[in-house]
Structures are given as structure tokens and as C-alpha cells.
Amino acid sequence: MDYPELIRDYLDDAGGHLDMLDASLLSLERSGYNADIIRNMLGSLHTLKGNSGMMGFESLQRYVHTVEESLKEALDKGTASDDLIDRLFGAVNVTRKALQEIEKNPTAPPDLTGKGSAAGGLAPDGQSGQGRQENELSWRLRGKTETIKVDFTRLDDLLNLAGELVILRTRLNRIGERTRAEIATKSLRNEFKESLELMGKTIAGLQEGIMRVRMLPEGHVFRKFPRMARDLSKALRKEVRLVCEGEETEVDKTVIDAL
Amino acid sequence: MPALGKVLIVDDSKLIHQMYRLVLMRFGGCRIVDAMNGLEALEILAREKDFDLILLDINMPIMNGIQFMEKMRENGMRSHAPIIVISTEGGEEDTVRAMRLGARGYIVKPFKSESLYDLIEKVVGGKSPAAAPEEMHNIS
């Protein structure tokens, strides 16, 4: 693998492209053929292909190339059949799985040979059609959220330190109460009290600020649901209408990842 | 090792920008300016002239690498910075066009960081730039 230091960036970027492809496929399925959507998808696939190749993941690069070719064909013909959309959804799943394997062990990327469109299908062997969908729902839900571009452990460390400061503040307040009675000068007593209060507010602000940095909109979780609802609808042959509200509500990244 | 003062990277992938940065770091502390497509690159070149090298992707949205080079020619914009075009397999025709429009070298994705380093060294160091493959010479 070339550029091992960029593996995290590669995986995040690739995940973003797959999310975009999922959303575009849902849109194609709902509203029918749209050349602009397909061109945008081709742009994402081209970047994903190029990045995979540059990282040294040649098998994935070739696989994405076959997906790209299938989509180019749809653009040339001016139509996107339900069968093609279904196979492209499958291809997004195959690629996500490949990325998960790469994440586990970047030095042993999966071999996707024979899983391209040569045999007319983009899904992995033995997993074409709706039968594959149930298995794939579980791992889709484990997807990570968008990265905060700071090492998360550093934010964790800062939050721990802020927590220590809060404990220290409580201790100082208690000591302050006892000490104030022993300070003879009234103005000095007041100044001491005000300083303690100000420090308390500053520490609370610091703690809240760090916690806010770790927050992400809940929409990150909801983004996975339209694709899942679509797959379930197909698998169970039932109409599903999904309505998400409150996507802008912010929660801690650790909570989002757990969801 | 030739000195590189300022480099313009033109590519629509942020990850590729990071990769080139890692390669360019080996030439010392050069200043790197990023453009995500040809149009952004033209705007940058209208403001800043003193680049020592331009790394130009061919396949980009909004304005691709070939359109960028054609616009430069149309507008009479002369950059003294040598241009290395980044091509992909199957993009031979575009590579030939880019070389005819004045590119000093080309490299085909995917490539190892070492290959890009060597090419930059040759192009910026004034050695013979990479020649287009034999079969390309016949394309008019």
C-alpha cells in the first residue's frame, strides 16, 4: 500500500462517495432516469476509482471501474432500468464491505476479482438479487459518522481534564466558604468570592465548549435509514414511507457512533 | 534535488492533494496552492504568477485539464511553470493533446509516489521531460 498515513482520509472520503451514490440511486429509483444525477455519480465513481488505485487497492479499483462502465452505458442509452439500479445498490454494498475489510487490515485488501459486470452482475457471487439484502442491513448500520478532523482521543483527553477542573472547582468552593469567614477585610472577602464564581463559570463554559465540539447533527444517523427502508421494502415487497424529523438535533459523536 | 518554491496542484480529489503534498514535502519546504478544477486554477494564475510547477489532473468537473490549458493559450496567459499532467488509463488522446498544448511531462494514474517524485525531479531539474508513448505521435 502506498501512502499508509492517508488510510483514514481515504476511508472517510470513500464512505462519503458511497453515501452520495446511495442517495443518488434512491433518487433515480423514485424519480426515474436523470442524466445530471448519473453524471454526478460517475464523478464520484471516477474519484473513488482513482483514489483506490493510488492507495494501491487495485482489485477495488478494477471493481469500481466495472461499476463506472455499467453506469456509463446507462447514460449512453438514456435509461436506467430497475435491474441496473438494483445491481448498483448491490455494488455499493460490495464496495462498503471491501472498505470495512481494508479498515480492519489495510495491508490485505479484499480480492474482488470476478465480481465485476463481466458476468452481468455487480453483486458478489451467490449474493445477487434480494436474498443478499437482509445480511447487508446489519453491517450498513454499523457505518461510522463523518470524521471530526481532530484526533478524537485528544478531545477525549480535553474533556477528561475539564472534568477534573469541575471537581477541583467544587473542592475550591468548599474551601472558599470556610476561608472567607477568616478573611478580615470585607473588600478582599468579596473579591475572593467573585473570583471563585468567575472561575466556576469559566470552567463550566470550557466543559460545555469541549462537549459541543464533539457534537454532530443526528442527521448522520438518519442518513442510513432511507437506503435501509428501501432494501426492506424490496425484500418484504411492502410499500414503505420513511419520514425523518429533527435531523439537526446535536448529540455527542460517541452516541452517534453507538447508534 | 531541484528547489521548488511554489507549486499549484489542480485536482478534484482532496485525497490526491494530500498525496502530492507528501511527495512535494521531500523537495523541502515549498508553498503549495490548491485548486479543485481548471477554473479555480485560472483564477489563481490570474492573481499569482511565480509558480515553479503545476500538477494538473485531466479529468475534473467544471473545467478539465485540457480545457484549462486551452483557456490559458486563448487568454495569452503564459505560465513559466512547467506543467505535469496526470492522466488515467485510456486517456492517451487527452495526454497527447496536453503535451501538444505545452505540458512538460505526464504520468498515468495509478502511480507510485516514487514515480511522481522522479518525474518532478526530471521536469523541474531541466532534464528531458517524459515523451509521449510511441503510438501517441500519430494522433493528430
Tab-separated table of C-alpha atoms in Angstrom:
chain	number	residue	atom	x	y	z
A	1	MET	CA	0.000	0.000	0.000
A	2	ASP	CA	1.241	3.454	-0.945
A	3	TYR	CA	0.536	6.388	1.437
A	4	PRO	CA	-0.274	4.366	4.591
A	5	GLU	CA	-0.581	7.634	6.527
A	6	LEU	CA	-3.630	8.576	4.449
A	7	ILE	CA	-5.677	5.419	5.028
A	8	ARG	CA	-8.150	7.129	7.406
A	9	ASP	CA	-8.656	10.011	4.949
A	10	TYR	CA	-9.127	7.535	2.111
A	11	LEU	CA	-11.765	5.543	4.022
A	12	ASP	CA	-13.666	8.668	5.088
A	13	ASP	CA	-13.599	10.062	1.564
A	14	ALA	CA	-14.713	6.733	0.074
A	15	GLY	CA	-17.551	6.460	2.619
A	16	GLY	CA	-18.743	9.915	1.566
A	17	HIS	CA	-18.805	8.877	-2.087
A	18	LEU	CA	-20.790	5.736	-1.254
A	19	ASP	CA	-23.319	7.757	0.768
A	20	MET	CA	-23.707	10.051	-2.219
A	21	LEU	CA	-24.174	7.052	-4.554
A	22	ASP	CA	-26.798	5.543	-2.251
A	23	ALA	CA	-28.735	8.829	-2.121
A	24	SER	CA	-28.486	9.231	-5.922
A	25	LEU	CA	-29.711	5.673	-6.539
A	26	LEU	CA	-32.682	6.263	-4.229
A	27	SER	CA	-33.451	9.391	-6.187
A	28	LEU	CA	-33.182	7.557	-9.541
A	29	GLU	CA	-35.422	4.795	-8.259
A	30	ARG	CA	-38.019	7.272	-7.032
A	31	SER	CA	-37.989	9.814	-9.842
A	32	GLY	CA	-36.687	7.862	-12.844
A	33	TYR	CA	-33.775	8.467	-15.212
A	34	ASN	CA	-31.907	11.736	-14.754
A	35	ALA	CA	-28.710	12.395	-16.726
A	36	ASP	CA	-27.394	15.004	-14.267
A	37	ILE	CA	-27.684	12.604	-11.325
A	38	ILE	CA	-25.882	9.905	-13.318
A	39	ARG	CA	-23.108	12.326	-14.308
A	40	ASN	CA	-22.607	13.262	-10.646
A	41	MET	CA	-22.489	9.569	-9.756
A	42	LEU	CA	-19.894	8.996	-12.474
A	43	GLY	CA	-17.785	11.805	-11.000
A	44	SER	CA	-17.892	10.154	-7.577
A	45	LEU	CA	-17.068	6.730	-9.008
A	46	HIS	CA	-14.184	8.154	-11.019
A	47	THR	CA	-12.684	9.782	-7.931
A	48	LEU	CA	-13.222	6.638	-5.854
A	49	LYS	CA	-11.574	4.541	-8.573
A	50	GLY	CA	-8.602	6.894	-8.874
A	51	ASN	CA	-8.103	7.170	-5.107
A	52	SER	CA	-8.332	3.383	-4.652
A	53	GLY	CA	-5.726	2.860	-7.351
A	54	MET	CA	-3.399	5.459	-5.857
A	55	MET	CA	-3.706	3.824	-2.442
A	56	GLY	CA	-2.692	0.539	-4.040
A	57	PHE	CA	-6.082	-1.215	-3.769
A	58	GLU	CA	-6.027	-2.437	-7.357
A	59	SER	CA	-8.763	-5.042	-7.112
A	60	LEU	CA	-11.199	-2.490	-5.692
A	61	GLN	CA	-10.094	-0.008	-8.337
A	62	ARG	CA	-10.927	-2.509	-11.106
A	63	TYR	CA	-14.258	-3.347	-9.468
A	64	VAL	CA	-15.261	0.333	-9.262
A	65	HIS	CA	-14.237	0.643	-12.908
A	66	THR	CA	-16.778	-2.041	-13.891
A	67	VAL	CA	-19.459	-0.199	-11.924
A	68	GLU	CA	-18.480	3.013	-13.695
A	69	GLU	CA	-18.740	1.298	-17.087
A	70	SER	CA	-22.248	-0.026	-16.307
A	71	LEU	CA	-23.372	3.443	-15.376
A	72	LYS	CA	-21.760	4.991	-18.475
A	73	GLU	CA	-23.742	2.529	-20.535
A	74	ALA	CA	-26.948	3.694	-18.832
A	75	LEU	CA	-26.027	7.300	-19.639
A	76	ASP	CA	-25.347	6.403	-23.298
A	77	LYS	CA	-28.650	4.556	-23.605
A	78	GLY	CA	-30.557	7.263	-21.768
A	79	THR	CA	-32.234	4.798	-19.431
A	80	ALA	CA	-31.666	3.238	-16.014
A	81	SER	CA	-33.605	0.007	-15.565
A	82	ASP	CA	-34.818	-1.240	-12.183
A	83	ASP	CA	-32.496	-4.198	-12.616
A	84	LEU	CA	-29.480	-1.928	-13.121
A	85	ILE	CA	-30.413	0.212	-10.089
A	86	ASP	CA	-30.771	-2.953	-8.017
A	87	ARG	CA	-27.358	-4.184	-9.148
A	88	LEU	CA	-25.808	-0.785	-8.443
A	89	PHE	CA	-27.224	-0.834	-4.897
A	90	GLY	CA	-25.557	-4.234	-4.578
A	91	ALA	CA	-22.293	-2.800	-5.903
A	92	VAL	CA	-22.365	-0.035	-3.280
A	93	ASN	CA	-22.755	-2.754	-0.629
A	94	VAL	CA	-19.873	-4.782	-2.057
A	95	THR	CA	-17.672	-1.692	-2.012
A	96	ARG	CA	-18.667	-0.819	1.566
A	97	LYS	CA	-17.791	-4.322	2.692
A	98	ALA	CA	-14.460	-4.107	0.896
A	99	LEU	CA	-13.721	-0.827	2.676
A	100	GLN	CA	-14.565	-2.408	6.034
A	101	GLU	CA	-12.085	-5.180	5.311
A	102	ILE	CA	-9.473	-2.631	4.308
A	103	GLU	CA	-10.143	-0.744	7.550
A	104	LYS	CA	-9.506	-3.936	9.529
A	105	ASN	CA	-6.337	-4.780	7.648
A	106	PRO	CA	-5.110	-2.233	5.103
A	107	THR	CA	-2.222	-4.444	4.068
A	108	ALA	CA	-4.543	-7.252	2.920
A	109	PRO	CA	-7.254	-5.628	0.780
A	110	PRO	CA	-10.042	-7.963	-0.429
A	111	ASP	CA	-9.822	-9.588	-3.836
A	112	LEU	CA	-12.908	-8.625	-5.823
A	113	THR	CA	-11.851	-10.442	-8.998
A	114	GLY	CA	-14.811	-11.952	-10.788
A	115	LYS	CA	-17.287	-9.736	-9.005
A	116	GLY	CA	-17.466	-7.203	-11.800
A	117	SER	CA	-20.008	-6.782	-14.523
A	118	ALA	CA	-18.443	-9.363	-16.854
A	119	ALA	CA	-20.991	-11.927	-15.712
A	120	GLY	CA	-23.749	-9.349	-15.965
A	121	GLY	CA	-23.978	-8.772	-12.239
A	122	LEU	CA	-22.212	-6.366	-9.919
A	123	ALA	CA	-23.017	-8.179	-6.701
A	124	PRO	CA	-20.642	-10.769	-5.256
A	125	ASP	CA	-21.057	-14.381	-6.308
A	126	GLY	CA	-24.049	-16.132	-4.808
A	127	GLN	CA	-25.441	-12.936	-3.379
A	128	SER	CA	-27.330	-11.462	-6.286
A	129	GLY	CA	-30.922	-10.344	-6.014
A	130	GLN	CA	-32.910	-9.628	-2.908
A	131	GLY	CA	-31.576	-12.543	-0.892
A	132	ARG	CA	-28.436	-10.612	-0.057
A	133	GLN	CA	-30.243	-7.640	1.382
A	134	GLU	CA	-31.013	-8.896	4.852
A	135	ASN	CA	-27.388	-9.744	5.581
A	136	GLU	CA	-26.230	-6.397	4.391
A	137	LEU	CA	-28.580	-4.327	6.524
A	138	SER	CA	-26.804	-5.197	9.740
A	139	TRP	CA	-23.359	-4.078	8.634
A	140	ARG	CA	-24.729	-0.948	6.976
A	141	LEU	CA	-25.992	0.231	10.338
A	142	ARG	CA	-22.525	-0.009	11.818
A	143	GLY	CA	-21.181	2.687	9.456
A	144	LYS	CA	-19.163	5.478	11.048
A	145	THR	CA	-20.194	9.105	11.031
A	146	GLU	CA	-18.360	11.961	9.433
A	147	THR	CA	-14.948	12.497	10.990
A	148	ILE	CA	-14.156	15.446	13.169
A	149	LYS	CA	-10.809	16.484	11.782
A	150	VAL	CA	-9.087	16.321	15.133
A	151	ASP	CA	-7.810	13.131	16.663
A	152	PHE	CA	-10.818	12.147	18.779
A	153	THR	CA	-8.686	10.899	21.672
A	154	ARG	CA	-7.333	14.426	22.051
A	155	LEU	CA	-10.857	15.752	22.507
A	156	ASP	CA	-11.479	12.969	24.985
A	157	ASP	CA	-8.352	13.974	26.913
A	158	LEU	CA	-9.518	17.599	26.954
A	159	LEU	CA	-12.945	16.583	28.211
A	160	ASN	CA	-11.356	14.497	30.973
A	161	LEU	CA	-9.202	17.447	32.012
A	162	ALA	CA	-12.269	19.718	32.028
A	163	GLY	CA	-13.999	17.098	34.236
A	164	GLU	CA	-11.050	17.233	36.646
A	165	LEU	CA	-11.342	21.025	36.728
A	166	VAL	CA	-15.033	20.768	37.660
A	167	ILE	CA	-14.163	18.513	40.622
A	168	LEU	CA	-11.376	20.882	41.631
A	169	ARG	CA	-13.786	23.834	41.415
A	170	THR	CA	-16.193	22.118	43.840
A	171	ARG	CA	-13.349	21.497	46.293
A	172	LEU	CA	-12.157	25.103	45.997
A	173	ASN	CA	-15.701	26.375	46.589
A	174	ARG	CA	-15.901	24.372	49.807
A	175	ILE	CA	-12.513	25.598	50.952
A	176	GLY	CA	-13.549	29.113	49.895
A	177	GLU	CA	-16.615	29.081	52.118
A	178	ARG	CA	-14.519	28.179	55.151
A	179	THR	CA	-11.693	30.583	54.306
A	180	ARG	CA	-13.910	33.588	53.573
A	181	ALA	CA	-15.059	33.752	57.179
A	182	GLU	CA	-11.447	34.101	58.228
A	183	ILE	CA	-10.672	36.972	55.871
A	184	ALA	CA	-10.942	40.132	57.906
A	185	THR	CA	-11.086	42.696	55.077
A	186	LYS	CA	-14.549	42.891	53.528
A	187	SER	CA	-13.366	44.038	50.062
A	188	LEU	CA	-10.822	41.193	49.895
A	189	ARG	CA	-13.535	38.751	51.013
A	190	ASN	CA	-15.824	39.945	48.185
A	191	GLU	CA	-13.023	39.836	45.631
A	192	PHE	CA	-12.229	36.256	46.660
A	193	LYS	CA	-15.884	35.273	46.328
A	194	GLU	CA	-16.250	36.926	42.899
A	195	SER	CA	-13.039	35.300	41.622
A	196	LEU	CA	-14.280	31.884	42.712
A	197	GLU	CA	-17.605	32.458	40.951
A	198	LEU	CA	-15.916	33.693	37.784
A	199	MET	CA	-13.588	30.690	37.749
A	200	GLY	CA	-16.628	28.413	38.171
A	201	LYS	CA	-18.377	29.988	35.193
A	202	THR	CA	-15.238	29.790	33.047
A	203	ILE	CA	-14.744	26.108	33.860
A	204	ALA	CA	-18.398	25.365	33.076
A	205	GLY	CA	-18.021	27.240	29.760
A	206	LEU	CA	-14.851	25.311	28.936
A	207	GLN	CA	-16.535	21.988	29.640
A	208	GLU	CA	-19.588	22.898	27.585
A	209	GLY	CA	-17.398	24.163	24.731
A	210	ILE	CA	-15.435	20.908	24.530
A	211	MET	CA	-18.640	18.888	24.636
A	212	ARG	CA	-20.093	20.973	21.807
A	213	VAL	CA	-17.039	20.309	19.638
A	214	ARG	CA	-17.799	16.587	19.979
A	215	MET	CA	-21.412	17.064	18.889
A	216	LEU	CA	-22.722	16.156	15.453
A	217	PRO	CA	-26.220	16.548	14.000
A	218	GLU	CA	-28.333	13.448	14.482
A	219	GLY	CA	-28.988	13.508	10.730
A	220	HIS	CA	-25.760	11.480	10.396
A	221	VAL	CA	-27.664	8.516	11.813
A	222	PHE	CA	-30.844	9.170	9.840
A	223	ARG	CA	-28.904	9.249	6.571
A	224	LYS	CA	-28.594	5.463	6.704
A	225	PHE	CA	-32.334	4.875	7.015
A	226	PRO	CA	-33.631	5.737	3.511
A	227	ARG	CA	-31.419	3.050	1.963
A	228	MET	CA	-32.346	0.549	4.686
A	229	ALA	CA	-36.072	1.299	4.259
A	230	ARG	CA	-35.710	0.836	0.511
A	231	ASP	CA	-33.953	-2.526	0.905
A	232	LEU	CA	-36.543	-3.741	3.424
A	233	SER	CA	-39.370	-2.568	1.178
A	234	LYS	CA	-37.916	-4.601	-1.700
A	235	ALA	CA	-37.163	-7.657	0.408
A	236	LEU	CA	-40.610	-7.760	2.064
A	237	ARG	CA	-42.459	-6.449	-1.002
A	238	LYS	CA	-44.257	-3.867	1.068
A	239	GLU	CA	-44.542	-0.164	0.474
A	240	VAL	CA	-42.543	1.839	2.970
A	241	ARG	CA	-42.651	5.589	3.511
A	242	LEU	CA	-39.929	6.964	5.754
A	243	VAL	CA	-40.233	10.372	7.395
A	244	CYS	CA	-37.302	11.692	9.426
A	245	GLU	CA	-37.609	14.775	11.643
A	246	GLY	CA	-35.280	16.573	13.982
A	247	GLU	CA	-32.142	15.752	11.985
A	248	GLU	CA	-30.487	18.974	13.131
A	249	THR	CA	-30.522	17.943	16.840
A	250	GLU	CA	-26.937	17.604	18.007
A	251	VAL	CA	-25.642	14.687	20.078
A	252	ASP	CA	-22.189	13.550	21.146
A	253	LYS	CA	-20.199	11.715	18.446
A	254	THR	CA	-19.747	8.677	20.678
A	255	VAL	CA	-23.548	8.381	20.945
A	256	ILE	CA	-23.927	8.703	17.161
A	257	ASP	CA	-21.306	6.009	16.594
A	258	ALA	CA	-23.080	3.723	19.067
A	259	LEU	CA	-26.361	4.279	17.186
B	1	MET	CA	17.496	17.856	-5.961
B	2	PRO	CA	15.946	20.921	-7.636
B	3	ALA	CA	14.478	23.644	-5.418
B	4	LEU	CA	10.732	24.133	-5.532
B	5	GLY	CA	9.407	27.452	-4.223
B	6	LYS	CA	5.724	27.307	-5.089
B	7	VAL	CA	3.559	24.584	-6.613
B	8	LEU	CA	-0.027	24.631	-7.888
B	9	ILE	CA	-1.952	21.369	-7.517
B	10	VAL	CA	-5.076	21.111	-9.678
B	11	ASP	CA	-7.185	18.042	-8.892
B	12	ASP	CA	-10.793	17.456	-7.816
B	13	SER	CA	-9.837	14.907	-5.137
B	14	LYS	CA	-8.732	16.289	-1.770
B	15	LEU	CA	-7.050	12.973	-1.046
B	16	ILE	CA	-4.886	13.315	-4.158
B	17	HIS	CA	-3.869	16.800	-2.981
B	18	GLN	CA	-2.672	15.241	0.281
B	19	MET	CA	-0.742	12.553	-1.607
B	20	TYR	CA	1.047	15.122	-3.776
B	21	ARG	CA	1.818	17.175	-0.696
B	22	LEU	CA	3.591	14.176	0.819
B	23	VAL	CA	5.678	13.792	-2.349
B	24	LEU	CA	6.407	17.530	-2.586
B	25	MET	CA	7.499	17.662	1.066
B	26	ARG	CA	10.550	15.683	0.016
B	27	PHE	CA	11.709	18.673	-2.063
B	28	GLY	CA	11.883	20.848	1.069
B	29	GLY	CA	9.504	23.484	2.318
B	30	CYS	CA	7.757	24.597	-0.853
B	31	ARG	CA	4.499	26.551	-0.736
B	32	ILE	CA	1.552	24.632	-2.139
B	33	VAL	CA	-1.584	26.215	-3.573
B	34	ASP	CA	-4.667	24.024	-4.146
B	35	ALA	CA	-7.243	24.288	-6.928
B	36	MET	CA	-10.124	21.817	-7.276
B	37	ASN	CA	-10.671	22.367	-11.025
B	38	GLY	CA	-9.322	24.234	-14.056
B	39	LEU	CA	-11.446	27.317	-13.464
B	40	GLU	CA	-10.119	27.754	-9.935
B	41	ALA	CA	-6.598	27.280	-11.273
B	42	LEU	CA	-7.107	30.011	-13.903
B	43	GLU	CA	-8.330	32.409	-11.218
B	44	ILE	CA	-5.282	31.652	-9.085
B	45	LEU	CA	-2.906	32.119	-12.008
B	46	ALA	CA	-4.513	35.475	-12.824
B	47	ARG	CA	-3.519	36.622	-9.324
B	48	GLU	CA	-0.244	34.804	-8.761
B	49	LYS	CA	2.479	34.206	-11.322
B	50	ASP	CA	5.501	32.831	-9.546
B	51	PHE	CA	4.806	29.086	-9.602
B	52	ASP	CA	7.654	26.650	-10.147
B	53	LEU	CA	5.433	23.705	-11.072
B	54	ILE	CA	1.812	22.872	-11.886
B	55	LEU	CA	0.466	19.352	-11.270
B	56	LEU	CA	-2.655	19.143	-13.428
B	57	ASP	CA	-5.288	16.411	-13.409
B	58	ILE	CA	-7.029	15.915	-16.749
B	59	ASN	CA	-10.377	14.526	-15.642
B	60	MET	CA	-12.116	17.149	-13.488
B	61	PRO	CA	-15.616	18.636	-13.277
B	62	ILE	CA	-16.428	22.268	-14.179
B	63	MET	CA	-13.233	22.697	-16.244
B	64	ASN	CA	-10.943	19.790	-17.046
B	65	GLY	CA	-7.185	19.892	-17.539
B	66	ILE	CA	-7.313	20.161	-21.334
B	67	GLN	CA	-9.865	22.994	-21.233
B	68	PHE	CA	-7.647	24.718	-18.655
B	69	MET	CA	-4.608	24.549	-20.958
B	70	GLU	CA	-6.661	25.708	-23.957
B	71	LYS	CA	-8.032	28.660	-21.957
B	72	MET	CA	-4.520	29.610	-20.896
B	73	ARG	CA	-3.489	29.665	-24.545
B	74	GLU	CA	-6.621	31.573	-25.648
B	75	ASN	CA	-6.145	34.200	-22.975
B	76	GLY	CA	-2.463	34.556	-23.740
B	77	MET	CA	-1.625	33.523	-20.185
B	78	ARG	CA	1.947	32.330	-20.163
B	79	SER	CA	2.999	30.455	-17.111
B	80	HIS	CA	6.707	29.822	-16.812
B	81	ALA	CA	5.911	26.942	-14.518
B	82	PRO	CA	6.251	23.574	-16.207
B	83	ILE	CA	3.032	21.572	-16.251
B	84	ILE	CA	2.899	17.866	-15.420
B	85	VAL	CA	-0.418	16.336	-16.450
B	86	ILE	CA	-1.940	13.482	-14.502
B	87	SER	CA	-3.717	11.128	-16.846
B	88	THR	CA	-5.609	7.856	-16.456
B	89	GLU	CA	-5.546	4.602	-18.372
B	90	GLY	CA	-7.462	5.035	-21.598
B	91	GLY	CA	-6.813	8.765	-21.632
B	92	GLU	CA	-3.969	8.645	-24.170
B	93	GLU	CA	-5.625	11.024	-26.602
B	94	ASP	CA	-6.034	13.687	-23.937
B	95	THR	CA	-2.445	13.175	-22.829
B	96	VAL	CA	-1.198	13.815	-26.354
B	97	ARG	CA	-3.333	16.960	-26.565
B	98	ALA	CA	-1.950	18.176	-23.254
B	99	MET	CA	1.639	17.549	-24.396
B	100	ARG	CA	0.924	19.456	-27.620
B	101	LEU	CA	-0.528	22.309	-25.595
B	102	GLY	CA	2.777	22.595	-23.779
B	103	ALA	CA	2.785	20.120	-20.901
B	104	ARG	CA	6.335	19.141	-19.982
B	105	GLY	CA	5.561	15.694	-18.641
B	106	TYR	CA	2.789	13.265	-17.895
B	107	ILE	CA	2.141	10.378	-15.570
B	108	VAL	CA	-0.681	7.837	-15.637
B	109	LYS	CA	-2.755	7.005	-12.542
B	110	PRO	CA	-2.318	4.886	-10.548
B	111	PHE	CA	1.361	5.503	-9.923
B	112	LYS	CA	3.757	5.092	-7.033
B	113	SER	CA	4.835	8.188	-5.128
B	114	GLU	CA	8.411	7.406	-6.197
B	115	SER	CA	7.486	7.723	-9.885
B	116	LEU	CA	5.966	11.161	-9.374
B	117	TYR	CA	8.998	12.242	-7.369
B	118	ASP	CA	11.345	11.136	-10.179
B	119	LEU	CA	9.258	12.886	-12.839
B	120	ILE	CA	9.146	16.162	-10.889
B	121	GLU	CA	12.897	15.948	-10.407
B	122	LYS	CA	13.412	15.489	-14.163
B	123	VAL	CA	10.968	18.184	-15.256
B	124	VAL	CA	11.956	20.840	-12.724
B	125	GLY	CA	15.613	19.926	-12.862
B	126	GLY	CA	15.573	20.675	-16.612
B	127	LYS	CA	16.305	17.158	-17.765
B	128	SER	CA	14.407	15.747	-20.753
B	129	PRO	CA	10.730	15.627	-19.981
B	130	ALA	CA	8.853	12.404	-20.444
B	131	ALA	CA	7.996	11.760	-24.068
B	132	ALA	CA	4.539	10.694	-25.113
B	133	PRO	CA	4.283	6.987	-25.897
B	134	GLU	CA	5.110	5.967	-29.469
B	135	GLU	CA	1.536	5.286	-30.509
B	136	MET	CA	0.539	8.770	-29.467
B	137	HIS	CA	2.698	10.559	-32.014
B	138	ASN	CA	0.369	9.549	-34.823
B	139	ILE	CA	-2.744	11.023	-33.300
B	140	SER	CA	-3.403	14.400	-34.883
